[in-house]
Amino acid sequence: MKKMTSHKLEDFVRGWFVGGFEPTLFKTTDVEVAIQKFKKGDKEASHCHKIATEITAIVSGKARMGELIVSEGELVSIEPGTYTDFEALEDTTTVVVKVPGALNDKYLEESEQC
């Protein structure tokens, strides 16, 4: 018999719910997926990925990613080796996809080189 389960986003680390980590709804190293909610003024330090391409969709709100200002309905594709930071200019919800799923593939600009 097939089953359907229900989960809460808050039960996952920083909104990541698909990938090769725990907890996860679907364990895979092919891709990582997150839904993340940020309050106006929230920031993430500049970082890059050596392996993964990261795609961020702005579901609601407005944010600055590097030099780009992105709003609801916009998507940003970040190739490996490209640094970007993040600042929520409004309360913002994103969907983030990393392909491939690569654990320990986040390098802070201030301390490591891509």
mmCIF file of C-alpha atoms in Angstrom:
data_model
loop_
_atom_site.group_PDB
_atom_site.id
_atom_site.type_symbol
_atom_site.label_atom_id
_atom_site.label_comp_id
_atom_site.label_asym_id
_atom_site.label_seq_id
_atom_site.Cartn_x
_atom_site.Cartn_y
_atom_site.Cartn_z
ATOM 1 C CA MET A 1 0.000 0.000 0.000
ATOM 2 C CA LYS A 2 1.326 3.441 -0.929
ATOM 3 C CA LYS A 3 1.368 6.141 1.688
ATOM 4 C CA MET A 4 1.401 9.888 1.926
ATOM 5 C CA THR A 5 3.004 11.726 4.840
ATOM 6 C CA SER A 6 2.826 15.317 6.037
ATOM 7 C CA HIS A 7 5.739 17.301 7.460
ATOM 8 C CA LYS A 8 6.497 20.814 8.702
ATOM 9 C CA LEU A 9 9.194 22.927 7.074
ATOM 10 C CA GLU A 10 10.431 23.959 10.530
ATOM 11 C CA ASP A 11 11.472 20.335 11.171
ATOM 12 C CA PHE A 12 14.256 20.650 8.577
ATOM 13 C CA VAL A 13 17.589 22.447 8.958
ATOM 14 C CA ARG A 14 17.307 25.934 7.406
ATOM 15 C CA GLY A 15 14.506 24.674 5.142
ATOM 16 C CA TRP A 16 16.569 21.993 3.349
ATOM 17 C CA PHE A 17 14.265 19.010 2.799
ATOM 18 C CA VAL A 18 15.742 17.054 -0.155
ATOM 19 C CA GLY A 19 19.392 15.985 -0.266
ATOM 20 C CA GLY A 20 22.107 13.788 1.164
ATOM 21 C CA PHE A 21 21.758 15.099 4.727
ATOM 22 C CA GLU A 22 19.576 14.400 7.760
ATOM 23 C CA PRO A 23 16.780 15.054 8.291
ATOM 24 C CA THR A 24 15.477 14.777 4.726
ATOM 25 C CA LEU A 25 12.292 13.715 2.988
ATOM 26 C CA PHE A 26 14.178 12.230 0.052
ATOM 27 C CA LYS A 27 17.795 11.125 0.461
ATOM 28 C CA THR A 28 19.849 11.764 -2.686
ATOM 29 C CA THR A 29 23.145 13.296 -3.727
ATOM 30 C CA ASP A 30 21.735 14.266 -7.126
ATOM 31 C CA VAL A 31 20.083 17.463 -5.910
ATOM 32 C CA GLU A 32 19.367 19.536 -2.796
ATOM 33 C CA VAL A 33 16.156 21.551 -2.337
ATOM 34 C CA ALA A 34 15.126 24.094 0.303
ATOM 35 C CA ILE A 35 12.347 26.541 1.040
ATOM 36 C CA GLN A 36 13.779 29.367 3.101
ATOM 37 C CA LYS A 37 12.092 32.291 4.837
ATOM 38 C CA PHE A 38 13.999 35.452 5.678
ATOM 39 C CA LYS A 39 12.990 38.535 7.637
ATOM 40 C CA LYS A 40 13.849 41.970 6.263
ATOM 41 C CA GLY A 41 17.512 42.633 7.074
ATOM 42 C CA ASP A 42 18.559 38.967 7.319
ATOM 43 C CA LYS A 43 21.916 38.384 5.646
ATOM 44 C CA GLU A 44 24.084 35.488 4.518
ATOM 45 C CA ALA A 45 27.838 35.880 4.049
ATOM 46 C CA SER A 46 29.380 35.810 0.594
ATOM 47 C CA HIS A 47 30.142 32.243 -0.440
ATOM 48 C CA CYS A 48 30.572 30.024 -3.481
ATOM 49 C CA HIS A 49 30.269 26.373 -4.409
ATOM 50 C CA LYS A 50 33.061 24.556 -6.232
ATOM 51 C CA ILE A 51 30.837 21.738 -7.502
ATOM 52 C CA ALA A 52 27.172 22.736 -7.412
ATOM 53 C CA THR A 53 25.154 25.169 -9.474
ATOM 54 C CA GLU A 54 22.710 26.976 -7.198
ATOM 55 C CA ILE A 55 19.364 28.227 -8.469
ATOM 56 C CA THR A 56 17.341 30.578 -6.262
ATOM 57 C CA ALA A 57 13.700 31.449 -6.996
ATOM 58 C CA ILE A 58 12.180 34.418 -5.188
ATOM 59 C CA VAL A 59 8.693 33.245 -4.230
ATOM 60 C CA SER A 60 7.816 36.445 -2.370
ATOM 61 C CA GLY A 61 9.606 39.570 -1.241
ATOM 62 C CA LYS A 62 12.761 41.268 -2.486
ATOM 63 C CA ALA A 63 16.447 40.525 -1.913
ATOM 64 C CA ARG A 64 19.916 41.551 -2.946
ATOM 65 C CA MET A 65 22.190 38.786 -4.202
ATOM 66 C CA GLY A 66 25.608 40.162 -5.022
ATOM 67 C CA GLU A 67 24.947 43.145 -7.277
ATOM 68 C CA LEU A 68 21.460 41.967 -8.311
ATOM 69 C CA ILE A 69 18.177 43.123 -6.792
ATOM 70 C CA VAL A 70 15.639 40.330 -7.279
ATOM 71 C CA SER A 71 11.904 40.281 -6.589
ATOM 72 C CA GLU A 72 8.977 37.881 -6.571
ATOM 73 C CA GLY A 73 8.942 35.690 -9.662
ATOM 74 C CA GLU A 74 12.629 36.138 -10.486
ATOM 75 C CA LEU A 75 15.233 33.371 -10.569
ATOM 76 C CA VAL A 76 18.998 33.558 -10.172
ATOM 77 C CA SER A 77 21.371 30.861 -11.442
ATOM 78 C CA ILE A 78 24.804 30.857 -9.817
ATOM 79 C CA GLU A 79 27.516 28.803 -11.517
ATOM 80 C CA PRO A 80 30.233 26.993 -9.542
ATOM 81 C CA GLY A 81 33.066 29.310 -8.488
ATOM 82 C CA THR A 82 30.826 32.408 -8.380
ATOM 83 C CA TYR A 83 30.632 34.250 -5.062
ATOM 84 C CA THR A 84 27.418 35.839 -3.843
ATOM 85 C CA ASP A 85 25.988 37.092 -0.613
ATOM 86 C CA PHE A 86 22.328 37.563 0.274
ATOM 87 C CA GLU A 87 20.323 40.273 2.025
ATOM 88 C CA ALA A 88 16.554 40.269 2.437
ATOM 89 C CA LEU A 89 15.345 43.774 1.539
ATOM 90 C CA GLU A 90 11.813 42.742 2.569
ATOM 91 C CA ASP A 91 10.434 39.649 4.258
ATOM 92 C CA THR A 92 11.371 37.100 1.588
ATOM 93 C CA THR A 93 10.673 33.452 0.783
ATOM 94 C CA THR A 94 12.956 31.534 -1.574
ATOM 95 C CA VAL A 95 13.160 28.093 -3.118
ATOM 96 C CA VAL A 96 16.770 27.010 -3.569
ATOM 97 C CA VAL A 97 17.962 24.098 -5.721
ATOM 98 C CA LYS A 98 21.582 22.904 -5.760
ATOM 99 C CA VAL A 99 22.670 20.548 -8.551
ATOM 100 C CA PRO A 100 24.347 18.235 -7.898
ATOM 101 C CA GLY A 101 23.759 17.800 -4.199
ATOM 102 C CA ALA A 102 27.266 18.187 -2.821
ATOM 103 C CA LEU A 103 27.751 18.133 0.934
ATOM 104 C CA ASN A 104 30.461 20.417 2.332
ATOM 105 C CA ASP A 105 30.555 22.447 -0.908
ATOM 106 C CA LYS A 106 30.135 25.913 0.653
ATOM 107 C CA TYR A 107 33.188 28.167 0.780
ATOM 108 C CA LEU A 108 33.048 31.535 2.549
ATOM 109 C CA GLU A 109 34.726 34.296 0.549
ATOM 110 C CA GLU A 110 36.473 35.713 3.608
ATOM 111 C CA SER A 111 38.204 32.476 4.599
ATOM 112 C CA GLU A 112 38.441 30.089 1.637
ATOM 113 C CA GLN A 113 38.931 30.241 -2.094
ATOM 114 C CA CYS A 114 36.657 28.766 -4.728
#
